[in-house]
Short mmCIF file of C-alpha atoms and ligand atoms in Angstrom, two decimals:
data_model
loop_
_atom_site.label_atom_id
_atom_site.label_comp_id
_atom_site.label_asym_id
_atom_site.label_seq_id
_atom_site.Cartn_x
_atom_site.Cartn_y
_atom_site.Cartn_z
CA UNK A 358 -8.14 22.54 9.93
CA UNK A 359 -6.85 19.88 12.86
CA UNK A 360 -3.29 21.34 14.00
CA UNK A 361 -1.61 17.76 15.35
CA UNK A 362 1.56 18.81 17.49
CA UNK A 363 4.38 17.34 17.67
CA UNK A 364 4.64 14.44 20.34
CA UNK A 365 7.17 16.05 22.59
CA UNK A 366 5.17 19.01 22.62
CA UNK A 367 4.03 20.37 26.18
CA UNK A 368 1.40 22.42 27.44
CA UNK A 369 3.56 25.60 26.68
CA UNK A 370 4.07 24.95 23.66
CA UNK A 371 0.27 24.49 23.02
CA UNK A 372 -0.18 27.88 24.51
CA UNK A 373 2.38 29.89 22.74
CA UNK A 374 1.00 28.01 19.40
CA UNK A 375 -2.39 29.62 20.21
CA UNK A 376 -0.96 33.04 21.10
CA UNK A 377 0.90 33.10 17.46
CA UNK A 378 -2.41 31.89 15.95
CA UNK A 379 -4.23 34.76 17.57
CA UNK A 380 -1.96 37.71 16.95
CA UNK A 381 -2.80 36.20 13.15
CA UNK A 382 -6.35 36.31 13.99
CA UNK A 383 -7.31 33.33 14.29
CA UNK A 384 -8.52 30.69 16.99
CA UNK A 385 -8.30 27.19 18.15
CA UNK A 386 -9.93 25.20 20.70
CA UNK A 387 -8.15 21.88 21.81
CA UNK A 388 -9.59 18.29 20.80
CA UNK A 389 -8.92 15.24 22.46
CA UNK A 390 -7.36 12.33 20.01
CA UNK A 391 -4.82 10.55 22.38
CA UNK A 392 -2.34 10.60 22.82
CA UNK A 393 -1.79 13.41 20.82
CA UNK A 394 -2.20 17.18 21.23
CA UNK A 395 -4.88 18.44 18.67
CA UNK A 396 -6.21 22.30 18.18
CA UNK A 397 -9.03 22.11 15.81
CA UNK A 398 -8.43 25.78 14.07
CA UNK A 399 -11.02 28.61 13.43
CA UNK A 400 -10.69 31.23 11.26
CA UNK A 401 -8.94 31.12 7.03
CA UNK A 402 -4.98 30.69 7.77
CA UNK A 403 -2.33 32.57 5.01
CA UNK A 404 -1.70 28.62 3.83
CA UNK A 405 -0.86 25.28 5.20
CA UNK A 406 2.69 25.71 4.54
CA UNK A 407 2.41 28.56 7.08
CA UNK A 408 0.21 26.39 9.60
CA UNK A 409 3.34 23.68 8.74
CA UNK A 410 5.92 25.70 9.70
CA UNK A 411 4.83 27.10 12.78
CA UNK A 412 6.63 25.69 16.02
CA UNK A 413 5.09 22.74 17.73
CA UNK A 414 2.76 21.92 14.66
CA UNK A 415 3.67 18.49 12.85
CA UNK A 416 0.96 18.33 10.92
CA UNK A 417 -1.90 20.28 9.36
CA UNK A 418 -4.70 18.29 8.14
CA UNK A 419 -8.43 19.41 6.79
CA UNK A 420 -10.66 18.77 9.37
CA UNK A 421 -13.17 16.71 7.00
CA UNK A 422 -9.99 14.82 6.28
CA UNK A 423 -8.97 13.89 10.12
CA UNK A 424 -6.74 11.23 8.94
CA UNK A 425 -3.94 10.72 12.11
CA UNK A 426 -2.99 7.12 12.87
CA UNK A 427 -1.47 6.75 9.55
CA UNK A 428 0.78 10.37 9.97
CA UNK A 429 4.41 9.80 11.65
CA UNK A 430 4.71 11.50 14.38
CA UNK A 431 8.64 12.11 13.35
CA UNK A 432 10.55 11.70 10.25
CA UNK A 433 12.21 8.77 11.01
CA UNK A 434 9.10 6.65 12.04
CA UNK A 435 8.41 3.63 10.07
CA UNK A 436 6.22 0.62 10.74
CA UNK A 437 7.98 -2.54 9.72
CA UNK A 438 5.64 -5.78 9.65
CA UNK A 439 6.99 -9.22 9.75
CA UNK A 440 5.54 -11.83 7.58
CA UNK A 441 7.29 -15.10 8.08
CA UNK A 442 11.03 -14.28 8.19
CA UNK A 443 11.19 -11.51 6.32
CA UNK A 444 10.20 -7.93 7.39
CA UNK A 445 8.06 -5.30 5.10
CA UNK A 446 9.58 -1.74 5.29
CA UNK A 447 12.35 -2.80 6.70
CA UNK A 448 15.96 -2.37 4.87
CA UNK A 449 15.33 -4.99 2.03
CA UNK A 450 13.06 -4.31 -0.51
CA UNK A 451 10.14 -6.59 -0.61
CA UNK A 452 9.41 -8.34 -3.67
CA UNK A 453 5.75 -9.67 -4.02
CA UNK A 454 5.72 -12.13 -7.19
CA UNK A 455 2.89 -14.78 -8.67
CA UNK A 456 -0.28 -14.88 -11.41
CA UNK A 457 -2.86 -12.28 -11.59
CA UNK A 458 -5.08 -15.41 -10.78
CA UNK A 459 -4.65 -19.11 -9.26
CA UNK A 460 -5.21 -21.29 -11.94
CA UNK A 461 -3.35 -25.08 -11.51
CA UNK A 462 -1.96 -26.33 -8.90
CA UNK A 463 1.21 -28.27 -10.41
CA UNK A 464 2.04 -25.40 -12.55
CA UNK A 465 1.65 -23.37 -9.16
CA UNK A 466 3.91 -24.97 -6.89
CA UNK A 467 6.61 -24.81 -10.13
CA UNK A 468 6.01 -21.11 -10.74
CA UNK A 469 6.11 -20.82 -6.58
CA UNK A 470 9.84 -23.00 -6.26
CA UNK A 471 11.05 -20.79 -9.11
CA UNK A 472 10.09 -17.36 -7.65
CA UNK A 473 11.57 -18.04 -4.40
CA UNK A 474 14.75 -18.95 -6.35
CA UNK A 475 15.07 -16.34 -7.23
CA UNK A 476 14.19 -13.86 -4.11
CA UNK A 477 10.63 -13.37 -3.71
CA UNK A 478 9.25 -13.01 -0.51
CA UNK A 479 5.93 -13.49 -0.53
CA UNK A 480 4.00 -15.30 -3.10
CA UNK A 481 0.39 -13.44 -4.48
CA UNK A 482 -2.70 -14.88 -6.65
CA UNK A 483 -5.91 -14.10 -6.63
CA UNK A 484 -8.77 -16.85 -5.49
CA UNK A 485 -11.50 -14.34 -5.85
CA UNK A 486 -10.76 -11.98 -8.26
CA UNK A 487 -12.75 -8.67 -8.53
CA UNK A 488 -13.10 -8.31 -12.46
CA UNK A 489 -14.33 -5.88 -14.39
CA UNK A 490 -16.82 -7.85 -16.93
CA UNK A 491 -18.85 -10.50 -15.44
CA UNK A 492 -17.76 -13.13 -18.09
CA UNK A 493 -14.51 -12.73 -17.46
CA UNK A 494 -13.09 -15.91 -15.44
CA UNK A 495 -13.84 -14.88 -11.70
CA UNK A 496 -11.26 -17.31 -9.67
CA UNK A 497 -11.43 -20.80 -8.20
CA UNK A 498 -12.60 -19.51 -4.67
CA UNK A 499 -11.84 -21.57 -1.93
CA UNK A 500 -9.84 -24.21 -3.86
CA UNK A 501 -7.74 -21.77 -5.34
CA UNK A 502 -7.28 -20.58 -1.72
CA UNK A 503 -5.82 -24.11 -0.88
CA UNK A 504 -3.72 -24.18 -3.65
CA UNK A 505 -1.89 -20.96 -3.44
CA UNK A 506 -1.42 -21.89 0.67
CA UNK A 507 0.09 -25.51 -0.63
CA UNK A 508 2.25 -23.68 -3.21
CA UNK A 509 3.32 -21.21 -0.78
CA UNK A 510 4.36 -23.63 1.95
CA UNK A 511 6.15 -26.49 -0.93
CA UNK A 512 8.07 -23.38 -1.78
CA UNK A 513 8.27 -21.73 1.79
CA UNK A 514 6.63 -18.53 0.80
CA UNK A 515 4.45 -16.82 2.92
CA UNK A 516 0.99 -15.70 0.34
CA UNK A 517 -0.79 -13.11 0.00
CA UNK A 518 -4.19 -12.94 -1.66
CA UNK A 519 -7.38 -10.67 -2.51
CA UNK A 520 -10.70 -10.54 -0.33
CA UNK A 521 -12.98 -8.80 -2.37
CA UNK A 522 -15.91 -8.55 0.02
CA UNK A 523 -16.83 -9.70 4.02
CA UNK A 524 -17.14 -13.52 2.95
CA UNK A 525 -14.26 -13.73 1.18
CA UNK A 526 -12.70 -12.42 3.79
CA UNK A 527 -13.41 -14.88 6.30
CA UNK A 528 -11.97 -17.37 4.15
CA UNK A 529 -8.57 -15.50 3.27
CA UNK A 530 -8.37 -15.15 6.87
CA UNK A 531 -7.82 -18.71 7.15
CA UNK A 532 -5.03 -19.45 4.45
CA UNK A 533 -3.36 -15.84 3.80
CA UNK A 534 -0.39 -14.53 5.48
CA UNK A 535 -1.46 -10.98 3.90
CA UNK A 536 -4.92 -10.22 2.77
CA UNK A 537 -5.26 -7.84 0.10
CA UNK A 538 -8.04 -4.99 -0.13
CA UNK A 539 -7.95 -4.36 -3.96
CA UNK A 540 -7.86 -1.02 -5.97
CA UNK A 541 -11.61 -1.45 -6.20
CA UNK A 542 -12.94 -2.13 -2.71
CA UNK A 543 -10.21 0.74 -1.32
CA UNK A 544 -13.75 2.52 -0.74
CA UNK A 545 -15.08 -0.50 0.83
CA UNK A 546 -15.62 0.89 3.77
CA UNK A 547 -17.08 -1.98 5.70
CA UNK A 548 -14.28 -3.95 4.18
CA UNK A 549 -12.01 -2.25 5.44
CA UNK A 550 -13.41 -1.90 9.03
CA UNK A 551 -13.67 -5.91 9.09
CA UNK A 552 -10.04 -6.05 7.96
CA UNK A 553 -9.19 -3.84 10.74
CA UNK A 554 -10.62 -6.52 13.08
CA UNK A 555 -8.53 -9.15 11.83
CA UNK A 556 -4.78 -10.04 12.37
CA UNK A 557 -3.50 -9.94 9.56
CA UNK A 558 -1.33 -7.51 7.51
CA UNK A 559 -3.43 -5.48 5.20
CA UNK A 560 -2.17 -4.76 1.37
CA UNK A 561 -4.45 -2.11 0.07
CA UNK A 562 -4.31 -0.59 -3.39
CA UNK A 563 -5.12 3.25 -4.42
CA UNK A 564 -8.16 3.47 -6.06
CA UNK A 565 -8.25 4.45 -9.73
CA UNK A 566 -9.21 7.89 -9.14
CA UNK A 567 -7.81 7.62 -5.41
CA UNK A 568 -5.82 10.89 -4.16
CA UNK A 569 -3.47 10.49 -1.56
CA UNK A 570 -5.56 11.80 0.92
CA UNK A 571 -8.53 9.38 0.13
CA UNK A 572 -5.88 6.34 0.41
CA UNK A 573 -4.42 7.85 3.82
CA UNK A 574 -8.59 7.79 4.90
CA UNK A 575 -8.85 4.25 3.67
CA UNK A 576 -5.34 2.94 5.83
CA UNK A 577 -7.07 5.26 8.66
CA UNK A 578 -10.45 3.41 8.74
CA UNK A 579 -7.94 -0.31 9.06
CA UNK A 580 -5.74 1.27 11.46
CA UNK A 581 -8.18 2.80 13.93
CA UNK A 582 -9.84 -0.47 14.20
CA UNK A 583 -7.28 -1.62 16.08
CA UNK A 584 -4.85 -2.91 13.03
CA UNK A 585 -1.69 -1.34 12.77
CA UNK A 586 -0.37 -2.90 10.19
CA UNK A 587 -1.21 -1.66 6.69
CA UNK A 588 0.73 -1.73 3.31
CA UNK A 589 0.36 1.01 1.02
CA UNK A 590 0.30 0.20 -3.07
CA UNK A 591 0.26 2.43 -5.88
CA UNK A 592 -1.28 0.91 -8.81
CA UNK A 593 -2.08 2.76 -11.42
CA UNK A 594 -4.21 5.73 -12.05
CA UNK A 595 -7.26 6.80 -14.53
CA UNK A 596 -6.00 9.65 -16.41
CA UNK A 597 -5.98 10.98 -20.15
CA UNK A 598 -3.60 9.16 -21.33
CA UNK A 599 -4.00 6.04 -22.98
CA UNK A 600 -0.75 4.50 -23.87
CA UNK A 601 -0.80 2.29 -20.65
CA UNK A 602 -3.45 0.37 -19.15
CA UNK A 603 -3.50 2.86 -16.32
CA UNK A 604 -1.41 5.41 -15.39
CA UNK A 605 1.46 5.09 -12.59
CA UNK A 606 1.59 7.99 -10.21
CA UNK A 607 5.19 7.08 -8.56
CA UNK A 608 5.30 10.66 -7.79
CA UNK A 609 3.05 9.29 -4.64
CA UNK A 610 5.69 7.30 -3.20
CA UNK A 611 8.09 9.89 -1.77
CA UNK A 612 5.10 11.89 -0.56
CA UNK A 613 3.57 9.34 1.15
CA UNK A 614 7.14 8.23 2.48
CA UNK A 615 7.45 11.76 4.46
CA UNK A 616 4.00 11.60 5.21
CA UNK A 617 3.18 8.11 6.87
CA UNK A 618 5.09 5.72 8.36
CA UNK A 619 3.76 2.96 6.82
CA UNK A 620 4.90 0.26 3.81
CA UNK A 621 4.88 1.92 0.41
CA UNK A 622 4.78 0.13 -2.30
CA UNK A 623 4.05 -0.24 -6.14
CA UNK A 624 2.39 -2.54 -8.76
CA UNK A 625 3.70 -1.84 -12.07
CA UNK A 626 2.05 -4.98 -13.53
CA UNK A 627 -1.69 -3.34 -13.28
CA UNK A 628 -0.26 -0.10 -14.00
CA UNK A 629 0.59 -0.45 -17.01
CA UNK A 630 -0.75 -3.49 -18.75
CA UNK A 631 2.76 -4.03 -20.42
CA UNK A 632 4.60 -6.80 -20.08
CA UNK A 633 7.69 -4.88 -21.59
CA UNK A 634 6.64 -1.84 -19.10
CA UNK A 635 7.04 -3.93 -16.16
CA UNK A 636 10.67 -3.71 -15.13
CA UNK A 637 11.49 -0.39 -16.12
CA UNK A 638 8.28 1.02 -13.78
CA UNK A 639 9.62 -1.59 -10.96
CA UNK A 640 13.00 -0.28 -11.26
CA UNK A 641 11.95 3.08 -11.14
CA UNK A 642 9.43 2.57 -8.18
CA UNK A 643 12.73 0.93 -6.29
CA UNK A 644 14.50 3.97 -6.80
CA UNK A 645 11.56 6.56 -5.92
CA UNK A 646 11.94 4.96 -2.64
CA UNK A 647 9.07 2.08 -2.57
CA UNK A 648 9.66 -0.43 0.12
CA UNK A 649 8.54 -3.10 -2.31
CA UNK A 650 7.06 -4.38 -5.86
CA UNK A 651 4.35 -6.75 -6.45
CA UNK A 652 4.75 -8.07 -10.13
CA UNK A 653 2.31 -10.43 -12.09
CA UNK A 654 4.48 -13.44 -12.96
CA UNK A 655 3.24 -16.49 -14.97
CA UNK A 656 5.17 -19.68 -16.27
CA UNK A 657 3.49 -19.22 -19.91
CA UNK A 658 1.92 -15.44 -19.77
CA UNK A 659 0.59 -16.19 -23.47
CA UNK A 660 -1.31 -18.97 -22.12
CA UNK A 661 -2.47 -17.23 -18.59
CA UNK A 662 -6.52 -16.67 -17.57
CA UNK A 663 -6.47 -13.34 -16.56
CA UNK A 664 -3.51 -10.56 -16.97
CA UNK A 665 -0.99 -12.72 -19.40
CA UNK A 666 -0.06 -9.43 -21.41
CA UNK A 667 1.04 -7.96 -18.42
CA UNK A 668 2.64 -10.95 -16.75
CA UNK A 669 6.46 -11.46 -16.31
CA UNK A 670 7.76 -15.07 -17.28
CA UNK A 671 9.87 -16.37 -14.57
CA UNK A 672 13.32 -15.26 -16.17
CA UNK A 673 12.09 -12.44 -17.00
CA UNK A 674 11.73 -11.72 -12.99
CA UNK A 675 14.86 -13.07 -11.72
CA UNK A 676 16.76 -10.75 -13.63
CA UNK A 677 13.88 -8.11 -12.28
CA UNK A 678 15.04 -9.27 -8.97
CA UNK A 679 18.16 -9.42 -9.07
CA UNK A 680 18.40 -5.45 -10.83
CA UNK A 681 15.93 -3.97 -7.59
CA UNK A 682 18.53 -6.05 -5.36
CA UNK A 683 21.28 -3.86 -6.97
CA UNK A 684 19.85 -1.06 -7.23
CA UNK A 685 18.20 -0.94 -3.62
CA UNK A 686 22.37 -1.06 -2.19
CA UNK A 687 23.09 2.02 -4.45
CA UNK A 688 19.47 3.89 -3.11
CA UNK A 689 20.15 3.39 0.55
CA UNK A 690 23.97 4.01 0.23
CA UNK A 691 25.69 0.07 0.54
CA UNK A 692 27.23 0.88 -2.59
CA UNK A 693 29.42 3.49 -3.65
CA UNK A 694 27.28 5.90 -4.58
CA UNK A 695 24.29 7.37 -2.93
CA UNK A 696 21.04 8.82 -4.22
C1 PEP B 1378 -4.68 -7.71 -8.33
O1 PEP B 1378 -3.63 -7.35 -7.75
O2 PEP B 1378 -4.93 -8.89 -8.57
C2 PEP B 1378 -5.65 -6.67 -8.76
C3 PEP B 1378 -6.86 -7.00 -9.19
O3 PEP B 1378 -5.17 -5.43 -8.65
P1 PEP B 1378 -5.96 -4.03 -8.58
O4 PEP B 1378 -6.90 -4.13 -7.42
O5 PEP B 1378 -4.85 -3.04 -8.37
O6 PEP B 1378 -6.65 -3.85 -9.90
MN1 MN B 1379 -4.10 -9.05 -12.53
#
């Protein structure tokens, strides 16, 4: 186990911290991961709670799991990123709205003009899009890179869009505001590294059979490259249960809300495959605390490439937007009552 202290801790309390640990029979020794105070732990403790709730300790984390940049260091801690004028994590919720995939341009700057009508923030659609048959249609590339960046700006929306490997990243670097690492390169570990090198915000989805930790490791590998700023998205599990497409774990979001500090948010679109599932799981995720939604939203969803049963039309959002609006002033206590 790594003990991480808290950050106003002080050399006594390090000390007294080892004493208690001792008179339990165990042992520590004291790592260096700056600028925090770390005791890597020997010896089998009673349980982490214990570890937990010991004074000085803020965290206790495996040490095969040495996850750290992404922990807060206190409760109220929270890493807000600003993407054109509007700022991720910060009081507003963050609504994240386009087509599973770029498809035409016209119909693109339309859908775009409507969304932010309506309150979106940032525009998404995928150019290269990671799917799971190789027949399936596999995005326009680098032309639908240009169009989503000319629909974004005709509609002044800020995009963000998929890289699913090192060369697609270079050239979402050059037309995203956001570049997405999707639920199916969250293991891409020299992905991620190479997003960590870059400057922009990274929106990186669980896994399918992703536990917290293993997203928390994933965020880690970004952040320690020098990038601090990561967004966190549920998505959907794998699990036995076959009513949905996948399954949505929004029991993640409060957990990783006290346990990182940064962005949480949730797709309900890929979770659950529904178009009729959509709002309720958005709604939901708003008031489990998620600092944002991404939705799939399509001008004719029957008539979409990719995701159409799962897509939103674009009345369909606005009242989606205009409920999370609502129901964000009753969560963080604008209105009259308070959850
Ligand atoms: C997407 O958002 O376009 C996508 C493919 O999502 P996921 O990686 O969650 O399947
Ligand atoms: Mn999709």
């Amino acid at each position: 186990m790594l003990l991480f202290l808290q950050p106003d801790s002080t050399e006594h309390t390090g000390e007294a911290l080892l004493a208690t640990l001792r008179e339990a029979g165990l042992d520590g020794q004291w790592v260096e991961v700056q600028p925090r105070r770390v005791l890597r732990l020997h010896g089998q403790p009673r349980s982490i709670e214990w570890l937990q709730s010991l004074a000085g300790v803020l965290h206790a984390v495996p040490a095969e799991r040495p996850f750290h940049l992404c922990l807060k260091d206190t409760p109220a801690q929270k890493t807000t990123i600003r993407v054109a004028d509007h700022s991720i994590g910060g009081t507003e919720p963050t609504l994240i709205a386009g087509p599973c995939a770029v498809e035409d341009a016209d119909e693109l700057v339309g859908l775009a003009c409507a969304l932010k009508r309506s309150g979106a923030h940032l525009l998404r659609g995928g150019a290269y899009k990671p799917r799971s048959s190789p027949y399936d249609f596999q995005g326009l590339g680098r032309d639908g890179l240009k169009m989503l960046s000319d629909a974004g700006r005709a509609a002044g929306l800020p995009i963000v869009t998929e890289a699913v490997d090192e060369r697609s990243l270079d050239e979402v670097l050059e037309y995203s505001h956001v570049v997405q690492i999707g639920a199916r390169n969250m293991h891409n570990y020299a992905l991620l590294k190479r997003a960590g090198a870059c400057r922009l915000p990274v929106f990186l989805k669980r896994g399918f059979a992703a536990t917290l930790e293993d997203l928390l490791l994933a965020a880690e590998y970004v952040l320690e490259q020098g990038n601090p700023n990561v967004i966190l998205c549920e998505r959907g599990i794998r699990t036995f249960s076959d009513h949905s497409r996948f399954t949505l774990d929004l029991s993640i979001v409060p957990r990783l809300q006290d346990l990182s500090h940064l962005p949480v948010f949730v797709d309900p679109s890929h979770a659950s495959g529904r178009r009729r599932s959509v709002a309720a799981l958005a709604r939901g995720a708003i008031a489990t605390g998620a600092d944002g939604v991404m939705v799939e939203v399509h001008p004719h969803p029957e008539n979409a490439m990719c995701d159409g049963r799962q897509s939103l039309d674009p009345a369909e959002f606005e009242l989606l937007a205009e409920q999370i609006r609502l129901l964000a002033t009753v969560r963080d206590g604008q209105g009259e009552t308070v959850l």
